[in-house]
């Protein structure tokens, strides 16, 4: 791709409705750019962009690219045979990767980049919300909506720009943050990384991009993160702040106490104890909040002020988002699609569940390559639920792999002792879940694909069951 020219005064986004792309399009539109784009379908995100003045087409066609386009913005999900990309190349329009566009937007700001195999969106969101609560009006670009469609990005008047830094395609190598968070380091994105060693090397490159005198905030508990810390320790001009429950952590988590669907967290920071509330459940999210706290302190924000402001974060869409309640059953949506995320969310839900209610999960695997590599671990994670339904694999950008189906996960889950219902189609799942659930239970729709659409349907079926009882 030609990333030498980043003329973004009239950008055309291919796949403008995507989580990362739509945020950049929004910021550019607010900054006065003449934004256009295309997406495969209508969505609330597309409508929100049109409301900002963006011209958005549904479907991909060469004629969608305006004569006035100064550049074409693409993500790694856009294939070379896309007709709009082909037309742009034929016309000599510069093609800019999403990460280059984001790097350009961060220019001149105090950049804070959040990286890690899991927890990026949550931690970036926590920072965006808490900094805004303090009146700092940060700019931000997040891989998920905070509340309403289009709330995944903001052009702020303040000095700070908070961005989610994606390692999946190595695009986070483009950023030069003043402060970087690395939450964890694990092998994922198997189509792009052949080994954990390649993952470490990629994160080392990211850390090397931190500006001289800048700060790396990194987990003291996660084995992969500790290995990364050991590899980058001693680099000149790099401050390292470790966070976690480990005794040697710079910012040490002393306790995480469950309070229903919230947590009370106590940390030791700078020799003093600090206690604050995190308004989402689970140890996993509490540790994300502590990383956000440490990063804010590295940007000279008073710890006590930021800790209080972190309590104003109440979650992000698809990250343990309550969709509703019917017939005494809560339905919650989770974006978790990697075994570590799945386990963390199931443990968080279990901690917050009151009484004798059960946790029921409908899980949609995401990507054939991920399922091929991690089916056993996904099955083990699902065993943390009381019962689960496993749907067909959501392919996203991938073509099928022979022999790789959701049955691999079903078999692994059963070996781990899970109560699994297999063979339910996507359309039949809502009625199936409603039939399984009883008052006091919690239903979790889980996965990175369109399984999120099942929550409202499950609630409708639960309401019908209650009405006919």
CSV table of C-alpha atoms in Angstrom, one decimal:
chain,number,residue,atom,x,y,z
A,1,UNK,CA,0.0,0.0,0.0
A,2,UNK,CA,1.1,3.5,-0.7
A,3,UNK,CA,1.4,5.1,2.7
A,4,UNK,CA,3.7,7.9,1.7
A,5,UNK,CA,0.8,10.3,1.2
A,6,UNK,CA,-1.7,10.9,4.0
A,7,UNK,CA,-3.9,13.6,2.4
A,8,UNK,CA,-7.0,13.2,4.5
A,9,UNK,CA,-9.0,16.3,3.4
A,10,UNK,CA,-11.4,14.2,1.3
A,11,UNK,CA,-10.9,10.5,2.4
A,12,UNK,CA,-13.0,7.6,1.1
A,13,UNK,CA,-13.3,4.8,3.6
A,14,UNK,CA,-13.9,1.2,2.2
A,15,UNK,CA,-15.8,-0.6,5.0
A,16,UNK,CA,-16.6,2.7,6.8
A,17,UNK,CA,-19.1,1.0,9.2
A,18,UNK,CA,-16.4,-1.1,10.9
A,19,UNK,CA,-15.5,-0.4,14.5
A,20,UNK,CA,-12.1,1.1,13.9
A,21,UNK,CA,-12.9,2.7,10.5
A,22,UNK,CA,-16.1,4.5,11.6
A,23,UNK,CA,-14.3,6.2,14.5
A,24,UNK,CA,-11.6,7.7,12.2
A,25,UNK,CA,-14.3,8.8,9.7
A,26,UNK,CA,-16.2,10.5,12.6
A,27,UNK,CA,-13.1,12.4,13.8
A,28,UNK,CA,-12.2,13.5,10.3
A,29,UNK,CA,-15.8,14.6,9.6
A,30,UNK,CA,-15.9,16.7,12.8
A,31,UNK,CA,-12.5,18.2,11.8
A,32,UNK,CA,-14.0,19.4,8.6
A,33,UNK,CA,-12.9,16.7,6.1
A,34,UNK,CA,-15.1,15.8,3.1
A,35,UNK,CA,-15.7,12.2,4.2
A,36,UNK,CA,-17.2,9.5,1.9
A,37,UNK,CA,-17.3,5.7,2.2
A,38,UNK,CA,-19.0,2.4,1.6
A,39,UNK,CA,-20.1,-0.5,3.7
A,40,UNK,CA,-21.8,-3.8,3.0
A,41,UNK,CA,-25.0,-2.9,4.8
A,42,UNK,CA,-27.0,-0.2,6.4
A,43,UNK,CA,-26.4,0.2,10.2
A,44,UNK,CA,-26.9,2.6,13.0
A,45,UNK,CA,-23.2,3.5,12.7
A,46,UNK,CA,-23.7,4.4,9.0
A,47,UNK,CA,-26.7,6.6,9.9
A,48,UNK,CA,-24.6,8.3,12.6
A,49,UNK,CA,-21.9,9.1,10.0
A,50,UNK,CA,-24.4,10.4,7.5
A,51,UNK,CA,-25.8,12.7,10.2
A,52,UNK,CA,-22.2,14.2,10.4
A,53,UNK,CA,-22.3,14.9,6.7
A,54,UNK,CA,-20.5,11.8,5.4
A,55,UNK,CA,-21.6,10.4,2.1
A,56,UNK,CA,-22.0,6.6,2.6
A,57,UNK,CA,-22.9,4.0,0.0
A,58,UNK,CA,-24.3,0.6,0.7
A,59,UNK,CA,-22.5,-2.0,-1.3
A,60,UNK,CA,-19.0,-1.8,-3.0
A,61,UNK,CA,-18.7,-0.5,-6.5
A,62,UNK,CA,-16.0,1.4,-8.4
A,63,UNK,CA,-18.4,4.3,-9.0
A,64,UNK,CA,-18.7,4.9,-5.2
A,65,UNK,CA,-15.2,6.5,-5.2
A,66,UNK,CA,-15.8,10.3,-5.6
A,67,UNK,CA,-13.8,12.2,-8.2
A,68,UNK,CA,-12.7,14.5,-5.4
A,69,UNK,CA,-11.2,11.7,-3.2
A,70,UNK,CA,-7.8,12.7,-1.8
A,71,UNK,CA,-7.1,9.2,-0.4
A,72,UNK,CA,-8.6,5.8,0.1
A,73,UNK,CA,-8.6,4.5,3.7
A,74,UNK,CA,-8.6,0.7,4.2
A,75,UNK,CA,-8.2,-1.8,6.9
A,76,UNK,CA,-6.5,-5.2,6.7
A,77,UNK,CA,-9.9,-6.8,6.2
A,78,UNK,CA,-10.3,-5.2,2.7
A,79,UNK,CA,-9.2,-7.6,0.0
A,80,UNK,CA,-7.2,-6.6,-3.1
A,81,UNK,CA,-10.0,-7.5,-5.4
A,82,UNK,CA,-12.4,-5.0,-3.8
A,83,UNK,CA,-13.8,-2.9,-6.8
A,84,UNK,CA,-13.3,0.4,-5.0
A,85,UNK,CA,-9.7,-0.4,-4.1
A,86,UNK,CA,-9.0,-1.5,-7.7
A,87,UNK,CA,-10.5,1.7,-9.0
A,88,UNK,CA,-8.4,3.8,-6.7
A,89,UNK,CA,-5.2,2.1,-7.8
A,90,UNK,CA,-6.2,2.6,-11.4
A,91,UNK,CA,-6.8,6.3,-10.8
A,92,UNK,CA,-3.6,6.7,-8.8
A,93,UNK,CA,-5.4,7.7,-5.6
A,94,UNK,CA,-3.1,7.2,-2.5
A,95,UNK,CA,-4.2,4.2,-0.4
A,96,UNK,CA,-3.8,4.8,3.3
A,97,UNK,CA,-4.0,2.0,5.9
A,98,UNK,CA,-6.3,2.7,8.8
A,99,UNK,CA,-3.4,2.7,11.2
A,100,UNK,CA,-1.6,5.4,9.2
A,101,UNK,CA,-4.7,7.6,9.3
A,102,UNK,CA,-5.0,7.1,13.1
A,103,UNK,CA,-1.3,8.0,13.5
A,104,UNK,CA,-1.8,11.2,11.5
A,105,UNK,CA,-4.8,12.1,13.7
A,106,UNK,CA,-2.8,11.6,16.9
A,107,UNK,CA,-0.1,14.0,15.6
A,108,UNK,CA,0.5,17.0,17.9
A,109,UNK,CA,-1.4,15.4,20.9
A,110,UNK,CA,-0.2,13.6,24.0
A,111,UNK,CA,-0.9,10.1,22.7
A,112,UNK,CA,-1.8,7.2,25.0
A,113,UNK,CA,-2.0,3.8,23.2
A,114,UNK,CA,-3.6,0.7,24.7
A,115,UNK,CA,-2.3,-2.6,23.5
A,116,UNK,CA,-2.6,-6.3,24.6
A,117,UNK,CA,-4.3,-9.5,23.4
A,118,UNK,CA,-7.3,-8.8,25.5
A,119,UNK,CA,-8.9,-5.8,27.3
A,120,UNK,CA,-7.9,-3.1,24.9
A,121,UNK,CA,-11.4,-1.7,24.2
A,122,UNK,CA,-12.4,-1.7,27.9
A,123,UNK,CA,-9.3,0.0,29.1
A,124,UNK,CA,-9.3,2.6,26.3
A,125,UNK,CA,-13.0,3.3,27.1
A,126,UNK,CA,-12.3,3.6,30.9
A,127,UNK,CA,-9.6,6.2,30.1
A,128,UNK,CA,-11.8,8.1,27.6
A,129,UNK,CA,-14.8,8.3,30.0
A,130,UNK,CA,-12.7,9.2,33.1
A,131,UNK,CA,-10.6,11.8,31.4
A,132,UNK,CA,-13.8,13.4,30.0
A,133,UNK,CA,-15.3,13.2,33.5
A,134,UNK,CA,-12.4,15.3,34.7
A,135,UNK,CA,-13.1,17.9,32.1
A,136,UNK,CA,-10.0,17.2,30.0
A,137,UNK,CA,-12.0,16.6,26.8
A,138,UNK,CA,-9.7,14.0,25.3
A,139,UNK,CA,-9.8,12.8,21.7
A,140,UNK,CA,-10.2,9.0,21.5
A,141,UNK,CA,-10.6,6.2,19.0
A,142,UNK,CA,-12.0,2.9,20.5
A,143,UNK,CA,-12.8,-0.5,18.9
A,144,UNK,CA,-16.4,-0.4,20.3
A,145,UNK,CA,-19.2,2.0,21.1
A,146,UNK,CA,-19.4,3.4,24.6
A,147,UNK,CA,-23.2,3.7,24.5
A,148,UNK,CA,-24.8,4.9,21.3
A,149,UNK,CA,-23.7,4.0,17.8
A,150,UNK,CA,-20.9,6.4,16.7
A,151,UNK,CA,-19.7,6.9,20.3
A,152,UNK,CA,-16.5,5.0,19.5
A,153,UNK,CA,-14.6,8.1,18.7
A,154,UNK,CA,-14.4,11.8,19.7
A,155,UNK,CA,-12.5,14.8,18.5
A,156,UNK,CA,-11.7,16.6,21.7
A,157,UNK,CA,-10.2,20.1,22.5
A,158,UNK,CA,-7.9,18.7,25.1
A,159,UNK,CA,-4.2,17.7,24.7
A,160,UNK,CA,-4.7,14.0,25.2
A,161,UNK,CA,-5.5,11.4,22.5
A,162,UNK,CA,-6.4,7.9,23.7
A,163,UNK,CA,-6.3,5.1,21.1
A,164,UNK,CA,-6.8,1.4,21.0
A,165,UNK,CA,-3.6,-0.1,19.5
A,166,UNK,CA,-4.3,-3.3,17.4
A,167,UNK,CA,-1.6,-5.9,17.3
A,168,UNK,CA,-3.5,-8.3,15.0
A,169,UNK,CA,-2.0,-7.0,11.8
A,170,UNK,CA,1.1,-5.2,13.4
A,171,UNK,CA,-0.6,-1.9,12.6
A,172,UNK,CA,0.3,-0.6,16.1
A,173,UNK,CA,3.8,-0.2,14.9
A,174,UNK,CA,2.7,3.0,13.3
A,175,UNK,CA,2.0,4.9,16.5
A,176,UNK,CA,4.5,6.9,18.7
A,177,UNK,CA,2.7,7.2,22.0
A,178,UNK,CA,4.0,9.1,25.1
A,179,UNK,CA,2.4,6.4,27.2
A,180,UNK,CA,1.6,2.9,26.2
A,181,UNK,CA,-0.3,0.2,28.1
A,182,UNK,CA,0.4,-3.5,27.4
A,183,UNK,CA,-2.3,-5.5,29.3
A,184,UNK,CA,-1.2,-9.0,28.3
A,185,UNK,CA,0.7,-10.9,25.6
A,186,UNK,CA,-0.6,-14.2,24.2
A,187,UNK,CA,-0.6,-16.0,20.9
A,188,UNK,CA,-3.7,-15.0,18.8
A,189,UNK,CA,-4.3,-13.9,15.2
A,190,UNK,CA,-2.9,-17.1,13.9
A,191,UNK,CA,-3.3,-16.0,10.2
A,192,UNK,CA,-0.7,-13.3,10.9
A,193,UNK,CA,1.6,-14.7,13.6
A,194,UNK,CA,3.2,-18.2,13.3
A,195,UNK,CA,4.6,-18.3,16.9
A,196,UNK,CA,4.6,-16.6,20.3
A,197,UNK,CA,8.1,-15.5,19.5
A,198,UNK,CA,6.7,-13.4,16.6
A,199,UNK,CA,4.2,-11.9,19.0
A,200,UNK,CA,6.9,-10.9,21.4
A,201,UNK,CA,9.0,-9.4,18.6
A,202,UNK,CA,5.9,-7.4,17.5
A,203,UNK,CA,5.2,-6.0,20.9
A,204,UNK,CA,8.9,-5.2,21.4
A,205,UNK,CA,8.7,-3.1,18.2
A,206,UNK,CA,5.6,-1.3,19.6
A,207,UNK,CA,7.4,-0.5,22.8
A,208,UNK,CA,10.4,0.8,20.9
A,209,UNK,CA,8.0,3.4,19.4
A,210,UNK,CA,7.2,5.0,22.7
A,211,UNK,CA,8.7,8.5,22.6
A,212,UNK,CA,11.9,9.2,24.6
A,213,UNK,CA,11.1,9.8,28.2
A,214,UNK,CA,7.8,8.1,27.8
A,215,UNK,CA,6.2,5.4,29.9
A,216,UNK,CA,5.3,1.7,29.4
A,217,UNK,CA,2.5,0.5,31.8
A,218,UNK,CA,2.6,-3.3,31.7
A,219,UNK,CA,1.0,-6.1,33.6
A,220,UNK,CA,3.0,-7.6,36.5
A,221,UNK,CA,0.8,-10.7,36.6
A,222,UNK,CA,0.5,-12.0,33.1
A,223,UNK,CA,3.4,-14.3,32.1
A,224,UNK,CA,3.6,-13.0,28.6
A,225,UNK,CA,3.7,-9.4,29.8
A,226,UNK,CA,6.4,-10.2,32.3
A,227,UNK,CA,8.5,-11.8,29.5
A,228,UNK,CA,8.0,-8.6,27.4
A,229,UNK,CA,9.1,-6.5,30.4
A,230,UNK,CA,12.2,-8.5,30.8
A,231,UNK,CA,13.0,-8.1,27.1
A,232,UNK,CA,12.6,-4.3,27.1
A,233,UNK,CA,14.0,-3.5,30.6
A,234,UNK,CA,17.0,-1.2,30.6
A,235,UNK,CA,16.1,0.6,27.4
A,236,UNK,CA,17.3,4.2,27.6
A,237,UNK,CA,14.6,6.8,27.9
A,238,UNK,CA,11.9,4.3,28.8
A,239,UNK,CA,10.0,4.4,32.1
A,240,UNK,CA,8.4,1.1,33.1
A,241,UNK,CA,5.5,0.9,35.5
A,242,UNK,CA,4.2,-2.6,36.3
A,243,UNK,CA,0.7,-3.1,37.6
A,244,UNK,CA,-1.0,-6.1,39.2
A,245,UNK,CA,-1.3,-8.3,42.3
A,246,UNK,CA,2.3,-9.5,42.1
A,247,UNK,CA,4.4,-8.4,45.1
A,248,UNK,CA,7.0,-6.6,42.8
A,249,UNK,CA,4.4,-4.5,41.0
A,250,UNK,CA,5.0,-0.8,40.9
A,251,UNK,CA,1.3,-0.2,41.3
A,252,UNK,CA,0.1,-3.1,43.4
A,253,UNK,CA,-3.5,-4.4,43.5
A,254,UNK,CA,-4.1,-5.2,47.2
A,255,UNK,CA,-7.7,-6.4,46.9
A,256,UNK,CA,-10.7,-6.7,44.5
A,257,UNK,CA,-13.9,-7.1,46.4
A,258,UNK,CA,-17.1,-8.0,44.5
A,259,UNK,CA,-20.1,-5.8,45.3
A,260,UNK,CA,-22.8,-7.4,43.1
A,261,UNK,CA,-22.2,-6.1,39.5
A,262,UNK,CA,-19.4,-3.7,40.7
A,263,UNK,CA,-16.0,-4.1,42.4
A,264,UNK,CA,-14.2,-2.2,45.1
A,265,UNK,CA,-10.5,-2.0,44.3
A,266,UNK,CA,-7.6,-1.1,46.7
A,267,UNK,CA,-4.2,-0.4,45.3
A,268,UNK,CA,-0.8,0.6,46.7
A,269,UNK,CA,0.5,3.5,44.6
A,270,UNK,CA,3.4,5.7,45.5
A,271,UNK,CA,3.5,4.2,49.0
A,272,UNK,CA,-0.1,5.1,49.8
A,273,UNK,CA,-3.3,3.0,49.6
A,274,UNK,CA,-6.1,4.1,47.3
A,275,UNK,CA,-9.6,2.6,47.2
A,276,UNK,CA,-12.1,3.2,44.4
A,277,UNK,CA,-15.1,1.6,42.7
A,278,UNK,CA,-15.2,0.0,39.3
A,279,UNK,CA,-18.8,-0.1,38.0
A,280,UNK,CA,-18.4,-3.3,36.1
A,281,UNK,CA,-18.0,-6.8,37.7
A,282,UNK,CA,-14.9,-9.0,37.9
A,283,UNK,CA,-11.2,-9.1,38.7
A,284,UNK,CA,-10.3,-8.8,35.0
A,285,UNK,CA,-12.0,-5.5,34.6
A,286,UNK,CA,-10.7,-4.2,37.9
A,287,UNK,CA,-7.1,-4.8,36.7
A,288,UNK,CA,-7.9,-3.0,33.5
A,289,UNK,CA,-9.0,0.0,35.6
A,290,UNK,CA,-5.7,-0.1,37.6
A,291,UNK,CA,-3.7,0.0,34.3
A,292,UNK,CA,-5.8,3.0,33.2
A,293,UNK,CA,-5.1,4.6,36.5
A,294,UNK,CA,-1.3,4.1,36.2
A,295,UNK,CA,-1.3,5.4,32.6
A,296,UNK,CA,-3.2,8.6,33.7
A,297,UNK,CA,-0.8,9.2,36.5
A,298,UNK,CA,2.1,8.9,33.9
A,299,UNK,CA,0.3,11.8,32.1
A,300,UNK,CA,0.5,13.9,35.3
A,301,UNK,CA,-3.2,13.4,36.3
A,302,UNK,CA,-3.6,13.2,40.1
A,303,UNK,CA,-4.3,9.6,41.1
A,304,UNK,CA,-7.1,10.4,43.6
A,305,UNK,CA,-9.0,12.4,41.0
A,306,UNK,CA,-8.6,9.8,38.3
A,307,UNK,CA,-9.6,7.0,40.6
A,308,UNK,CA,-12.8,8.7,41.5
A,309,UNK,CA,-13.5,9.5,37.8
A,310,UNK,CA,-12.9,5.8,36.8
A,311,UNK,CA,-16.1,5.0,38.8
A,312,UNK,CA,-18.1,6.8,36.2
A,313,UNK,CA,-17.3,4.2,33.6
A,314,UNK,CA,-20.3,1.8,33.4
A,315,UNK,CA,-19.2,-0.4,30.5
A,316,UNK,CA,-19.0,-0.4,26.7
A,317,UNK,CA,-21.4,-2.0,24.2
A,318,UNK,CA,-20.8,-5.7,23.9
A,319,UNK,CA,-18.5,-5.9,27.0
A,320,UNK,CA,-20.8,-7.5,29.5
A,321,UNK,CA,-23.6,-5.2,28.4
A,322,UNK,CA,-27.0,-5.8,29.9
A,323,UNK,CA,-29.5,-6.2,27.1
A,324,UNK,CA,-32.5,-6.5,29.3
A,325,UNK,CA,-34.5,-8.8,31.6
A,326,UNK,CA,-37.7,-10.9,31.0
A,327,UNK,CA,-39.4,-13.6,33.0
A,328,UNK,CA,-36.8,-13.1,35.8
A,329,UNK,CA,-33.9,-13.8,33.4
A,330,UNK,CA,-31.1,-11.3,32.6
A,331,UNK,CA,-29.6,-11.3,29.2
A,332,UNK,CA,-26.1,-9.9,28.9
A,333,UNK,CA,-23.9,-9.6,25.7
A,334,UNK,CA,-20.2,-10.3,25.6
A,335,UNK,CA,-17.7,-9.7,22.8
A,336,UNK,CA,-15.3,-12.3,24.2
A,337,UNK,CA,-14.0,-14.7,21.5
A,338,UNK,CA,-10.6,-15.8,22.8
A,339,UNK,CA,-10.5,-18.4,25.6
A,340,UNK,CA,-8.8,-16.0,28.1
A,341,UNK,CA,-11.6,-13.4,27.5
A,342,UNK,CA,-14.3,-16.0,27.6
A,343,UNK,CA,-13.0,-17.3,31.0
A,344,UNK,CA,-12.6,-13.8,32.4
A,345,UNK,CA,-16.2,-12.8,31.5
A,346,UNK,CA,-17.7,-16.0,32.8
A,347,UNK,CA,-15.8,-15.7,36.1
A,348,UNK,CA,-16.9,-12.0,36.3
A,349,UNK,CA,-20.6,-13.0,35.7
A,350,UNK,CA,-20.3,-15.8,38.3
A,351,UNK,CA,-18.9,-13.4,40.9
A,352,UNK,CA,-21.8,-10.9,40.4
A,353,UNK,CA,-24.6,-13.5,40.2
A,354,UNK,CA,-26.8,-13.6,43.3
A,355,UNK,CA,-28.7,-16.6,44.7
A,356,UNK,CA,-28.9,-20.0,43.0
A,357,UNK,CA,-29.2,-18.7,39.4
A,358,UNK,CA,-27.4,-20.4,36.6
A,359,UNK,CA,-25.2,-19.0,33.8
A,360,UNK,CA,-26.3,-20.1,30.3
A,361,UNK,CA,-24.2,-19.2,27.3
A,362,UNK,CA,-24.8,-19.1,23.6
A,363,UNK,CA,-21.4,-19.0,22.0
A,364,UNK,CA,-20.6,-18.2,18.4
A,365,UNK,CA,-16.9,-19.0,17.5
A,366,UNK,CA,-15.2,-16.3,15.5
A,367,UNK,CA,-12.9,-17.2,12.6
A,368,UNK,CA,-11.9,-20.7,11.3
A,369,UNK,CA,-8.2,-20.1,12.0
A,370,UNK,CA,-8.8,-19.2,15.7
A,371,UNK,CA,-11.1,-22.2,16.1
A,372,UNK,CA,-8.5,-24.5,14.6
A,373,UNK,CA,-5.9,-23.3,17.0
A,374,UNK,CA,-7.9,-22.8,20.2
A,375,UNK,CA,-10.9,-25.1,20.1
A,376,UNK,CA,-9.7,-27.1,23.1
A,377,UNK,CA,-9.2,-23.9,25.2
A,378,UNK,CA,-12.6,-22.5,24.1
A,379,UNK,CA,-14.3,-25.7,25.2
A,380,UNK,CA,-12.6,-25.5,28.6
A,381,UNK,CA,-13.8,-21.9,29.0
A,382,UNK,CA,-17.4,-22.9,28.2
A,383,UNK,CA,-17.2,-25.5,31.0
A,384,UNK,CA,-17.4,-22.5,33.4
A,385,UNK,CA,-21.0,-22.0,32.4
A,386,UNK,CA,-23.8,-24.2,33.8
A,387,UNK,CA,-25.0,-24.9,30.2
A,388,UNK,CA,-24.1,-23.7,26.8
A,389,UNK,CA,-25.2,-23.6,23.2
A,390,UNK,CA,-22.5,-23.6,20.5
A,391,UNK,CA,-23.4,-22.1,17.1
A,392,UNK,CA,-21.7,-22.4,13.7
A,393,UNK,CA,-18.4,-20.5,13.2
A,394,UNK,CA,-18.7,-16.8,12.1
A,395,UNK,CA,-16.3,-16.6,9.2
A,396,UNK,CA,-15.8,-12.8,9.1
A,397,UNK,CA,-13.0,-12.3,6.5
A,398,UNK,CA,-11.9,-15.9,6.3
A,399,UNK,CA,-12.7,-18.8,3.9
A,400,UNK,CA,-13.6,-22.2,5.4
A,401,UNK,CA,-10.8,-24.6,6.5
A,402,UNK,CA,-11.5,-28.3,5.8
A,403,UNK,CA,-12.4,-30.2,8.9
A,404,UNK,CA,-12.7,-27.0,11.1
A,405,UNK,CA,-16.2,-26.6,12.5
A,406,UNK,CA,-17.8,-25.7,15.8
A,407,UNK,CA,-18.0,-29.4,16.6
A,408,UNK,CA,-14.3,-29.2,17.7
A,409,UNK,CA,-15.4,-26.8,20.4
A,410,UNK,CA,-18.4,-28.9,21.4
A,411,UNK,CA,-16.3,-32.0,21.8
A,412,UNK,CA,-13.7,-30.1,23.8
A,413,UNK,CA,-16.4,-28.6,26.1
A,414,UNK,CA,-17.9,-32.0,26.7
A,415,UNK,CA,-14.5,-33.4,27.6
A,416,UNK,CA,-14.2,-30.6,30.1
A,417,UNK,CA,-17.5,-31.5,31.7
A,418,UNK,CA,-19.7,-28.9,30.1
A,419,UNK,CA,-23.4,-29.3,29.5
A,420,UNK,CA,-23.5,-28.5,25.7
A,421,UNK,CA,-26.4,-28.2,23.3
A,422,UNK,CA,-25.2,-28.5,19.8
A,423,UNK,CA,-26.9,-28.4,16.4
A,424,UNK,CA,-29.1,-25.4,17.1
A,425,UNK,CA,-29.2,-23.0,14.2
A,426,UNK,CA,-28.7,-19.2,14.7
A,427,UNK,CA,-32.5,-18.7,14.1
A,428,UNK,CA,-33.5,-21.4,16.5
A,429,UNK,CA,-31.2,-20.4,19.3
A,430,UNK,CA,-33.4,-17.7,20.9
A,431,UNK,CA,-36.3,-20.1,21.5
A,432,UNK,CA,-33.9,-22.8,22.6
A,433,UNK,CA,-32.3,-20.5,25.2
A,434,UNK,CA,-35.7,-19.3,26.4
A,435,UNK,CA,-36.7,-22.9,26.9
A,436,UNK,CA,-33.6,-23.7,29.0
A,437,UNK,CA,-33.8,-20.6,31.2
A,438,UNK,CA,-35.7,-20.2,34.5
A,439,UNK,CA,-36.1,-17.3,36.8
A,440,UNK,CA,-32.9,-16.2,38.5
A,441,UNK,CA,-30.7,-17.4,35.6
A,442,UNK,CA,-28.5,-15.2,33.4
A,443,UNK,CA,-28.1,-15.7,29.6
A,444,UNK,CA,-24.9,-14.6,28.0
A,445,UNK,CA,-24.6,-14.1,24.3
A,446,UNK,CA,-20.9,-14.5,23.5
A,447,UNK,CA,-18.7,-13.9,20.4
A,448,UNK,CA,-17.3,-11.3,18.1
A,449,UNK,CA,-19.8,-11.9,15.3
A,450,UNK,CA,-23.5,-11.3,14.9
A,451,UNK,CA,-24.5,-13.3,18.0
A,452,UNK,CA,-25.1,-9.9,19.6
A,453,UNK,CA,-28.3,-9.7,17.6
A,454,UNK,CA,-29.7,-12.7,19.5
A,455,UNK,CA,-30.1,-10.9,22.8
A,456,UNK,CA,-33.3,-9.0,21.9
A,457,UNK,CA,-34.8,-12.1,20.3
A,458,UNK,CA,-34.1,-14.2,23.5
A,459,UNK,CA,-35.8,-11.5,25.5
A,460,UNK,CA,-38.9,-11.7,23.2
A,461,UNK,CA,-39.1,-15.4,23.6
A,462,UNK,CA,-38.7,-15.2,27.4
A,463,UNK,CA,-41.5,-12.7,27.6
A,464,UNK,CA,-43.7,-15.0,25.5
A,465,UNK,CA,-42.9,-17.9,27.8
A,466,UNK,CA,-43.8,-15.8,30.8
A,467,UNK,CA,-47.1,-14.6,29.2
A,468,UNK,CA,-48.1,-18.2,28.3
A,469,UNK,CA,-47.1,-19.7,31.6
